[in-house]
Amino acid sequence: MADTRQVQSQTGGRDDLSIDASRCLRMRFCQSSCRRCADACPHGAIGLERTLSVDPARCTGCLLCSAACPSGALEQGADFYACVTQLSRVPDPILGCSRTREKAHATLACLGGLAEEHLVALSHTLSGKLTLNMTRCGDCPNAGIVSQLLQRLHGVAEAGLFDSGCRIVLAESPGDMEFAEESVGRRGFFKAFRDSIFKSAAVVLSSTAERVERRTDYSTKRLPIRRELLREIRKSLSPATEERIRQRFDSTVSFDSGCTVCQGCVAICPAGALQTADPEKTPVFIVGSCTGCGLCGEFCMDGALEITPGGV
Amino acid sequence: MPKQYGMVIDLQRCVGCGACALACKTENNTQSAGKGQTFNWADYIYKEEGKFPKLSYTAIPVLCNHCTDAPCVKACPVQPKSMFKTADGITMHNDERCIGCRRCQKACPYSATDVAREKAAYSVISVNDGVSEPHQMYRDGGELIKGCTASGAETAKAAGDIPPSRHDYSHPDYASVRNKGIAEKCIFCEHRVKKGELPNCVVACPAKARIFGDLNDSGSEPAQLLKKHKAMRLKQEKGTKPNVAYIRAFKGINKA
Ligand code: SF4
Ligand code: SF4
Ligand code: SF4
Ligand code: SF4
Ligand code: SF4
């Protein structure tokens, strides 16, 4: 255990994980088979019995679980909007982690928490080239995130989602990047700030980020933050890119004739993608709010729901 | 032995006045009926039997039976369960964890998901829909009698609370006024019982027809009554083992 503590001191520990059990598919439905987080965690730190828990003695703060969780039960606590605003002040910005603070314009606790949605949002908000400073991942206990992040970058690039946005590159050795201190004049800064579509969001959200056990009523509906980001960003994208986003990130829920209009799926959906318009009728599906988590399909007693990848 | 709170209802004492139902509504701020939900945690039904002029008419107060083998608890899908049994045998509801899926309501033999559609006389569980805030009556700007009375919204504003007559209390599991999107039902007024008081319906009954206590304590009043009288329980055939028992029935209430 002494070892783990040492590891934690190198990684910033789990201080950036925010836990909200009310969003967890397993807590909402005891028969849900979801264990994406536990499968993603390299250290067996996640408990899913009775309640969602993270063992502080095992967690090294790699945030891989947060990128795997579809519903926002595990999320990185850092204010991602503020981070984007910070990056948008500089041309060719560098994003680092808690170990590379000195050579970065903004940092997250660990880059393992950058999910595909984050990458897409970064690419379409920043200009020039974004470098992920991974120069110190090699000797980091969380080194396992590198291959995962590469995979995500690759996936997003393959899907053509970086096409109209800025490039994102990985710097694995100091020679791969050029760090310039932020040297934008006042005017340049305000221009960048004005251009950032996140400016209002950053102001609203900057106060909410703190590492906490969040307690939300189970009946509250909300999207994970990275999905909110995606929803925000896609509004301003070209129809072609939007179409690719739809293919990669959206899902469609459809009902067959077995639906007894019980509205149970409306209740179980953590995201608010299913809504009751008329209690005597099949619920209404709102594609932009669906994370494709699959919980409604598992929950429906009549097996009347089908979830297919790709939006309507 | 752990406690098992329960209630004995003496039907020969009950005069069918409905004071229990009203007392519950004021204690727990339950809203008025609507959308197939009664929001009557304590309710009463009338049972008519025979043909005129040989007619018998019995009032039967109903409430959650705090069943020992509660199907509502079994059906509740969340973790930890929103509907659960307390150590004292109360079927408790936790507001924070409830998703409002109605599985408890479907499973409970004494409840209906829509009393109008299912032609049910009562429902011990009611569910607030996820769409509109509860107590719509006090959010509505329309006057009850046009040009004459104040609107519900005005009254609520003047009183500074919804409902205006809100009776405030606090309990770790349930709120004195429920949010939208969750289920609600009788919790045996645990916020009172914990302070050594009786459920409000018991206090309010002018005929002393409702006797509350620990059924596992052979010295308690309800346990004594159960020893003395043959008791009826609603829908016993369902195997729920209700902890609300009726004594001194006139006849036939087993079919209620
Ligand atoms: S991935 Fe998220 S929803 Fe699934 S079990 Fe883990 S915390 Fe729960
Ligand atoms: S942050 Fe990493 S180590 Fe910690 S629980 Fe999540 S996956 Fe496991
Ligand atoms: S609609 Fe179904 S698949 Fe989509 S977010 Fe809601 S529960 Fe998950
Ligand atoms: S009467 Fe219904 S709600 Fe009450 S404990 Fe029994 S099954 Fe549950
Ligand atoms: S409505 Fe609430 S208490 Fe009832 S089964 Fe669903 S989650 Fe449980």
XYZ file of C-alpha atoms and ligand atoms in Angstrom:
608
model
C 0.000 0.000 0.000
C 2.945 2.307 0.667
C 3.722 1.775 -2.995
C 0.329 2.950 -4.100
C 0.661 6.094 -2.078
C 3.939 6.814 -3.765
C 2.333 6.242 -7.139
C -0.507 8.535 -6.183
C 1.847 11.299 -5.228
C 3.280 11.080 -8.719
C -0.044 11.135 -10.507
C -2.121 13.480 -8.465
C -4.021 10.525 -7.047
C -7.694 10.214 -7.722
C -8.348 13.786 -6.842
C -9.918 14.527 -10.147
C -12.549 11.846 -10.297
C -16.091 12.909 -9.627
C -18.514 10.173 -8.640
C -22.266 10.354 -8.986
C -23.854 7.001 -8.195
C -27.295 8.173 -9.278
C -26.096 8.162 -12.893
C -24.605 4.648 -12.779
C -26.566 2.200 -14.908
C -26.064 -0.469 -12.263
C -27.437 1.664 -9.482
C -30.432 2.697 -11.536
C -31.168 -0.893 -12.508
C -29.809 -3.697 -10.344
C -29.833 -6.118 -13.289
C -27.831 -3.931 -15.637
C -24.774 -5.689 -16.990
C -22.702 -2.526 -17.427
C -19.165 -2.798 -16.101
C -17.351 -0.640 -18.625
C -15.544 1.258 -15.864
C -14.399 -1.854 -14.036
C -13.186 -3.346 -17.307
C -11.298 -0.154 -18.118
C -9.632 0.224 -14.734
C -6.114 -1.237 -14.751
C -6.018 -1.468 -10.961
C -9.289 -3.113 -9.995
C -10.174 -0.007 -8.012
C -13.869 0.108 -8.843
C -16.557 -1.566 -6.780
C -20.015 -2.112 -8.227
C -21.686 -4.067 -5.457
C -24.527 -2.234 -3.719
C -23.016 1.122 -4.537
C -20.523 2.580 -6.990
C -17.209 3.068 -5.227
C -13.603 3.822 -6.039
C -11.003 2.395 -3.700
C -8.730 5.323 -2.893
C -5.937 2.939 -1.978
C -5.875 1.457 -5.473
C -6.862 4.290 -7.796
C -3.963 6.028 -9.536
C -6.073 8.714 -11.141
C -5.682 7.652 -14.773
C -9.301 8.643 -15.490
C -9.746 5.780 -17.955
C -12.948 4.838 -16.179
C -14.395 8.291 -16.765
C -13.813 7.988 -20.486
C -15.478 4.562 -20.498
C -18.548 5.455 -18.445
C -21.392 6.355 -20.793
C -23.641 8.050 -18.279
C -21.580 10.514 -16.280
C -21.431 8.427 -13.109
C -17.667 8.744 -13.244
C -16.343 11.949 -14.749
C -13.211 13.977 -14.546
C -13.722 16.774 -12.107
C -11.592 19.314 -13.967
C -13.444 22.167 -15.569
C -13.017 21.224 -19.180
C -14.624 24.417 -20.429
C -12.085 26.526 -18.554
C -9.341 24.346 -19.943
C -10.520 24.964 -23.506
C -10.758 28.703 -22.894
C -7.201 28.673 -21.608
C -5.956 26.795 -24.655
C -7.764 29.059 -27.063
C -5.643 32.016 -25.918
C -2.573 30.653 -27.669
C -1.893 29.602 -31.217
C -0.609 26.000 -31.301
C -1.380 25.316 -27.647
C -0.079 22.472 -25.552
C -2.256 20.435 -23.207
C -0.482 18.686 -20.371
C -1.146 16.749 -17.193
C -0.262 17.100 -13.554
C 3.298 15.985 -14.312
C 3.947 18.387 -17.166
C 2.507 21.596 -15.778
C 5.554 23.677 -16.669
C 5.344 22.793 -20.322
C 1.671 23.255 -21.001
C -0.861 26.017 -21.491
C -3.537 24.093 -19.652
C -3.563 20.829 -17.750
C -5.870 18.012 -16.846
C -5.042 15.635 -13.989
C -4.259 12.863 -16.475
C -4.792 12.766 -20.220
C -6.345 9.300 -19.911
C -9.664 11.013 -19.333
C -9.776 12.540 -22.817
C -12.596 10.691 -24.512
C -13.402 10.880 -28.201
C -15.975 13.601 -27.580
C -13.337 15.720 -25.841
C -10.949 15.293 -28.744
C -13.587 16.304 -31.271
C -14.535 19.333 -29.195
C -10.889 20.400 -28.820
C -10.220 19.992 -32.494
C -13.137 22.148 -33.528
C -12.639 24.874 -30.960
C -8.917 25.537 -31.249
C -6.974 26.736 -34.201
C -3.583 25.697 -35.508
C -2.266 22.569 -33.877
C -2.936 21.123 -30.448
C -0.120 19.131 -28.888
C -0.781 16.675 -26.114
C 2.273 16.763 -23.904
C 2.950 13.126 -23.130
C 6.659 13.504 -22.641
C 6.502 12.182 -19.113
C 4.043 9.334 -19.668
C 6.860 6.864 -20.291
C 7.888 6.624 -16.650
C 4.424 7.360 -15.232
C 2.468 4.675 -13.416
C -0.412 5.598 -15.708
C 1.626 4.882 -18.853
C -1.115 2.521 -19.973
C -3.200 5.446 -21.097
C -0.900 6.218 -24.038
C -2.007 3.343 -26.216
C -5.636 4.021 -25.352
C -5.368 7.668 -26.254
C -3.659 6.788 -29.509
C -6.492 4.435 -30.288
C -9.076 7.131 -29.637
C -7.222 9.672 -31.738
C -6.948 7.148 -34.498
C -10.627 6.313 -34.321
C -11.700 9.931 -34.488
C -9.296 10.656 -37.346
C -10.479 7.580 -39.279
C -14.040 8.781 -38.940
C -12.970 12.027 -40.588
C -13.822 14.086 -37.556
C -10.633 16.119 -37.498
C -11.002 17.050 -41.158
C -12.259 20.566 -40.704
C -10.774 21.126 -37.253
C -7.337 21.689 -35.842
C -4.762 18.912 -35.804
C -4.086 17.056 -32.579
C -0.631 15.571 -32.194
C 1.038 13.574 -29.496
C 4.426 14.641 -28.193
C 6.160 11.687 -26.613
C 9.599 13.236 -26.340
C 10.552 16.861 -25.659
C 11.890 17.177 -29.218
C 8.349 16.636 -30.547
C 7.096 19.981 -29.366
C 7.865 23.590 -29.110
C 6.622 25.320 -26.027
C 6.056 29.022 -26.274
C 5.017 30.978 -23.210
C 1.660 32.529 -23.680
C 2.489 35.764 -25.407
C -0.679 37.029 -26.894
C -1.445 40.678 -26.497
C -4.544 41.913 -24.736
C -6.365 42.426 -27.979
C -5.467 38.992 -29.297
C -6.639 37.451 -26.078
C -10.000 39.108 -26.151
C -10.465 38.227 -29.758
C -9.686 34.601 -29.061
C -11.979 34.727 -26.100
C -14.793 36.220 -28.109
C -14.313 33.618 -30.795
C -14.490 30.796 -28.347
C -17.938 29.310 -28.346
C -17.266 28.255 -24.811
C -16.964 31.691 -23.360
C -20.346 31.807 -21.708
C -20.290 28.168 -20.765
C -16.884 28.600 -19.169
C -18.180 31.341 -16.957
C -21.192 29.347 -15.892
C -19.400 26.105 -15.301
C -16.103 27.149 -13.836
C -17.446 27.088 -10.321
C -18.863 23.581 -10.430
C -15.650 21.645 -10.837
C -14.470 20.132 -7.617
C -13.574 16.629 -6.740
C -16.611 15.325 -4.933
C -19.048 12.568 -4.336
C -21.897 14.179 -6.159
C -25.391 13.505 -4.983
C -28.085 13.939 -7.538
C -31.607 12.656 -7.219
C -32.013 9.559 -9.349
C -35.011 11.169 -11.003
C -32.903 14.061 -12.338
C -31.882 13.800 -15.961
C -28.558 15.028 -17.243
C -26.005 14.342 -19.925
C -22.384 13.602 -19.110
C -20.314 16.767 -19.549
C -18.487 15.454 -22.587
C -21.814 14.839 -24.284
C -22.931 18.370 -23.485
C -19.724 19.544 -25.105
C -20.406 17.530 -28.203
C -23.941 18.804 -28.394
C -22.705 22.362 -28.079
C -19.974 22.060 -30.671
C -21.891 20.268 -33.370
C -24.329 23.134 -33.739
C -21.628 25.166 -35.442
C -20.234 22.455 -37.717
C -20.769 21.843 -41.400
C -23.513 19.402 -42.384
C -20.898 16.931 -43.596
C -19.066 16.893 -40.254
C -22.319 16.830 -38.357
C -23.294 13.792 -40.394
C -20.055 12.042 -39.402
C -20.649 12.906 -35.755
C -24.094 11.418 -36.044
C -22.681 8.201 -37.446
C -20.067 7.863 -34.747
C -21.745 9.150 -31.596
C -25.507 8.997 -31.940
C -27.811 6.064 -31.362
C -31.396 5.474 -32.240
C -33.931 3.912 -29.923
C -36.945 2.378 -31.587
C -40.031 0.710 -30.171
C -41.801 -2.331 -31.515
C -45.427 -3.340 -31.097
C -44.641 -5.064 -27.774
C -44.452 -1.686 -26.034
C -47.148 -1.482 -23.361
C -46.682 2.301 -22.965
C -45.688 1.863 -19.304
C -43.209 4.777 -19.566
C -40.664 2.816 -17.513
C -37.902 3.574 -19.998
C -38.575 7.283 -19.599
C -37.899 6.871 -15.891
C -34.802 4.715 -16.184
C -32.987 6.770 -18.858
C -30.348 8.819 -17.035
C -29.981 11.305 -19.867
C -33.524 12.436 -20.580
C -33.538 11.048 -24.116
C -36.940 9.448 -23.656
C -39.895 11.575 -22.752
C -43.581 11.132 -22.134
C -45.623 13.238 -24.494
C -48.857 11.363 -23.952
C -49.065 8.732 -21.187
C -51.203 6.544 -23.439
C -48.597 6.482 -26.163
C -45.101 5.213 -26.831
C -42.490 7.613 -25.416
C -40.794 10.144 -27.640
C -37.106 9.666 -28.406
C -34.770 12.669 -28.511
C -31.698 11.670 -30.426
C -29.349 14.449 -29.324
C -29.766 13.479 -25.672
C -29.085 9.776 -26.070
C -25.678 8.419 -25.081
C -26.410 4.950 -26.420
C -25.825 3.483 -22.976
C -28.365 0.711 -23.625
C -30.053 0.880 -20.225
C -33.569 1.393 -21.583
C -33.211 -1.774 -23.637
C -32.079 -3.780 -20.621
C -34.856 -2.357 -18.471
C -37.895 -2.788 -20.713
C -39.905 -5.709 -19.356
C -41.556 -6.241 -22.705
C -38.315 -6.325 -24.685
C -39.844 -3.736 -26.947
C -36.824 -1.482 -27.337
C -34.041 -1.638 -29.810
C -30.953 0.541 -29.725
C -29.022 0.884 -32.949
C -25.817 2.841 -33.505
C -26.064 5.884 -35.738
C -28.658 8.606 -35.325
C -31.956 8.989 -37.097
C -36.893 -9.769 18.516
C -36.868 -6.855 16.086
C -39.895 -4.616 15.998
C -42.662 -5.040 13.473
C -44.759 -1.948 13.388
C -48.301 -2.569 12.321
C -51.836 -1.364 12.680
C -55.081 -2.932 13.787
C -58.269 -1.347 12.510
C -61.404 -2.023 14.502
C -64.204 -1.958 11.949
C -66.967 -1.833 14.525
C -65.472 1.325 15.922
C -64.820 2.936 12.569
C -67.635 5.289 11.683
C -66.383 5.926 8.159
C -65.824 9.641 8.766
C -62.569 9.842 6.827
C -60.776 11.885 9.491
C -57.761 9.580 9.100
C -57.504 10.330 5.398
C -57.698 14.076 5.976
C -55.239 13.967 8.858
C -52.780 12.156 6.623
C -53.190 14.711 3.874
C -52.431 17.621 6.185
C -49.571 15.867 7.955
C -47.834 14.788 4.764
C -48.897 17.556 2.369
C -50.228 15.125 -0.204
C -51.636 16.783 -3.283
C -55.095 16.395 -4.726
C -55.929 13.508 -7.020
C -55.198 13.653 -10.717
C -53.826 11.757 -13.701
C -55.015 8.434 -12.331
C -53.203 8.971 -9.015
C -55.071 9.372 -5.736
C -52.245 10.742 -3.568
C -54.221 9.402 -0.629
C -51.724 7.554 1.516
C -54.611 6.856 3.843
C -57.882 6.283 2.059
C -61.165 4.537 2.699
C -63.590 2.593 0.630
C -67.192 1.617 1.161
C -68.323 -1.917 0.703
C -71.978 -2.454 -0.103
C -73.446 -5.889 0.258
C -76.846 -7.479 -0.242
C -79.906 -5.988 -1.878
C -82.191 -3.257 -0.681
C -83.709 -3.282 1.902
C -81.308 -5.880 3.315
C -78.272 -3.788 2.617
C -75.048 -3.718 4.584
C -72.647 -0.900 4.208
C -69.128 -1.051 5.605
C -66.436 1.574 5.598
C -62.955 0.142 5.226
C -59.991 2.423 5.780
C -57.049 1.439 3.595
C -53.368 2.308 3.655
C -50.082 0.648 2.821
C -50.072 -2.717 4.554
C -46.346 -2.563 5.274
C -46.244 -6.166 4.093
C -43.635 -8.504 5.511
C -43.139 -10.032 2.057
C -43.569 -6.796 0.167
C -43.758 -7.233 -3.607
C -43.111 -3.505 -4.082
C -39.695 -3.908 -2.479
C -38.900 -6.941 -4.581
C -39.839 -5.062 -7.753
C -37.883 -1.877 -7.070
C -34.972 -1.919 -9.537
C -32.569 0.633 -8.078
C -29.557 0.034 -5.842
C -29.772 0.416 -2.913
C -33.519 -0.019 -3.197
C -35.647 3.064 -3.071
C -38.502 1.020 -1.613
C -37.154 -1.009 1.285
C -38.006 -2.502 4.664
C -36.659 -0.733 7.733
C -35.368 -2.668 10.727
C -38.712 -1.885 12.373
C -40.714 -3.510 9.583
C -41.916 -0.303 7.923
C -42.023 -0.330 4.122
C -40.002 2.829 3.608
C -39.535 4.959 0.516
C -36.356 6.886 -0.219
C -37.109 9.889 -2.409
C -33.572 10.511 -3.604
C -33.101 7.094 -5.193
C -36.541 6.715 -6.758
C -36.640 6.984 -10.537
C -40.436 6.887 -10.733
C -40.576 3.735 -12.854
C -43.845 2.518 -11.256
C -42.673 -1.063 -10.855
C -43.631 -0.941 -7.181
C -47.064 0.293 -8.119
C -47.483 -2.504 -10.626
C -46.297 -5.132 -8.156
C -48.350 -4.001 -5.159
C -51.681 -5.857 -5.029
C -53.211 -2.828 -3.327
C -52.175 -0.310 -5.964
C -53.055 0.629 -9.509
C -50.915 2.553 -11.967
C -54.027 4.430 -13.002
C -57.089 4.113 -10.788
C -59.420 5.420 -13.469
C -58.207 3.131 -16.201
C -58.016 0.090 -13.950
C -61.297 0.972 -12.225
C -59.582 0.564 -8.857
C -61.208 1.866 -5.691
C -57.896 3.020 -4.252
C -54.158 2.814 -4.653
C -51.747 2.894 -1.752
C -48.854 3.966 -3.989
C -49.127 7.120 -6.090
C -46.560 8.346 -8.574
C -45.761 11.958 -9.465
C -45.176 12.167 -13.173
C -41.849 13.476 -14.399
C -43.359 16.278 -16.436
C -45.082 18.773 -14.188
C -44.274 19.963 -10.683
C -46.569 18.520 -8.022
C -49.333 20.587 -6.424
C -50.326 22.087 -9.768
C -53.351 23.570 -8.085
C -51.092 26.059 -6.303
C -49.116 26.887 -9.418
C -52.137 27.652 -11.489
C -53.114 31.291 -12.009
C -56.730 30.471 -12.807
C -59.341 31.427 -10.234
C -61.439 28.676 -8.725
C -64.574 30.745 -9.102
C -63.981 33.393 -11.719
C -64.049 36.955 -10.453
C -64.644 35.746 -6.930
C -61.873 33.675 -5.350
C -58.124 33.986 -5.413
C -56.167 31.659 -7.671
C -54.141 28.814 -6.218
C -50.948 30.564 -7.247
C -51.973 33.753 -5.441
C -52.759 31.871 -2.264
C -49.442 30.060 -2.411
C -47.616 33.329 -2.974
C -49.312 35.011 -0.040
C -48.487 32.077 2.212
C -44.967 31.837 0.802
C -45.031 28.084 0.361
C -46.423 25.299 -1.798
C -48.766 23.992 -0.612
C -49.698 27.136 1.348
C -50.556 25.123 4.446
C -47.371 23.081 4.233
C -46.569 21.112 7.322
C -42.810 20.946 7.441
C -40.763 18.085 8.850
C -37.546 16.382 7.987
C -36.630 12.747 7.582
C -33.495 11.210 6.068
C -35.461 9.230 3.478
C -38.455 11.282 2.471
C -39.353 14.930 2.069
C -42.420 16.646 3.462
C -43.364 17.619 -0.112
C -42.288 15.256 -2.868
C -40.562 16.206 -6.086
C -41.851 15.387 -9.520
C -40.936 12.045 -11.050
C -41.057 9.868 -7.926
C -43.402 7.508 -6.102
C -44.930 8.173 -2.692
C -46.945 6.302 -0.101
C -47.656 5.847 3.599
C -44.476 5.529 5.635
C -46.310 5.084 8.945
C -45.352 8.687 9.761
C -41.912 7.511 10.774
C -40.856 11.112 11.390
C -43.428 11.119 14.225
C -42.939 7.558 15.408
C -39.212 8.204 15.890
C -40.121 10.987 18.289
C -42.393 8.665 20.240
C -45.570 9.995 18.659
C -48.265 8.044 16.858
C -49.013 8.268 13.128
C -51.250 11.265 12.536
C -54.163 9.185 11.237
C -54.182 7.279 14.529
C -54.224 10.483 16.541
C -57.011 11.948 14.416
C -59.428 9.019 14.524
C -62.285 10.168 16.805
C -63.502 6.608 17.298
C -60.101 5.227 18.270
C -60.507 2.616 15.560
C -56.835 2.661 14.535
C -54.420 1.027 16.919
C -50.739 1.282 16.095
C -47.775 -0.441 17.673
C -45.173 -3.180 17.618
C -46.895 -6.407 16.611
C -43.911 -8.426 17.834
C -44.314 -7.096 21.360
C -46.954 -9.379 22.838
C -47.791 -6.749 25.433
C -48.599 -4.040 22.902
C -52.184 -2.996 22.325
C -52.406 -4.157 18.717
C -50.780 -7.508 19.593
C -53.278 -7.969 22.403
C -56.184 -7.212 20.109
C -54.909 -9.662 17.518
C -54.771 -12.314 20.196
C -58.333 -11.597 21.243
C -60.013 -11.231 17.863
C -59.901 -13.112 14.633
C -58.264 -10.757 12.170
C -58.787 -10.215 8.470
C -56.108 -8.954 6.151
C -56.651 -7.653 2.656
C -55.917 -10.023 -0.227
C -54.233 -12.562 1.990
C -54.142 -14.974 -0.918
C -51.422 -12.832 -2.491
C -49.006 -13.969 0.197
C -47.751 -10.494 1.034
C -48.212 -10.945 4.812
C -49.818 -7.559 5.494
C -49.139 -5.849 8.813
C -52.379 -3.944 8.752
C -55.133 -6.133 10.169
C -58.875 -5.598 10.464
C -60.812 -6.887 13.423
C -64.507 -7.142 14.254
C -65.595 -7.002 10.653
C -69.285 -7.137 9.965
C -68.734 -9.455 7.053
C -67.193 -10.013 3.701
C -64.382 -7.513 3.768
C -61.953 -10.123 2.598
C -63.176 -9.383 -0.884
C -62.347 -5.698 -0.657
S -19.371 2.432 -16.603
Fe -20.565 4.003 -15.545
S -22.667 3.248 -15.689
Fe -21.361 1.501 -16.178
S -21.107 0.439 -14.205
Fe -19.374 1.888 -14.436
S -20.047 3.759 -13.364
Fe -21.870 2.490 -13.737
S -8.992 6.690 -12.405
Fe -7.912 4.917 -13.309
S -7.156 3.830 -11.522
Fe -8.706 5.229 -10.756
S -10.581 4.027 -10.723
Fe -10.526 5.093 -12.684
S -9.593 3.626 -14.088
Fe -9.123 2.927 -12.027
S -32.454 6.448 -24.504
Fe -31.718 4.465 -23.764
S -29.713 4.211 -24.699
Fe -30.247 6.381 -24.894
S -29.361 7.359 -23.066
Fe -31.468 6.830 -22.545
S -31.321 4.798 -21.581
Fe -29.376 5.155 -22.666
S -49.276 -2.622 0.597
Fe -48.265 -2.402 -1.367
S -46.902 -0.674 -1.037
Fe -47.458 -1.379 0.971
S -45.853 -2.860 1.540
Fe -47.524 -4.023 0.617
S -46.941 -4.216 -1.513
Fe -45.731 -2.543 -0.656
S -41.136 4.012 -8.632
Fe -39.410 4.333 -7.226
S -39.877 3.092 -5.412
Fe -41.185 2.396 -7.091
S -40.087 0.679 -8.003
Fe -39.543 2.511 -9.207
S -37.682 3.283 -8.221
Fe -38.610 1.830 -6.780
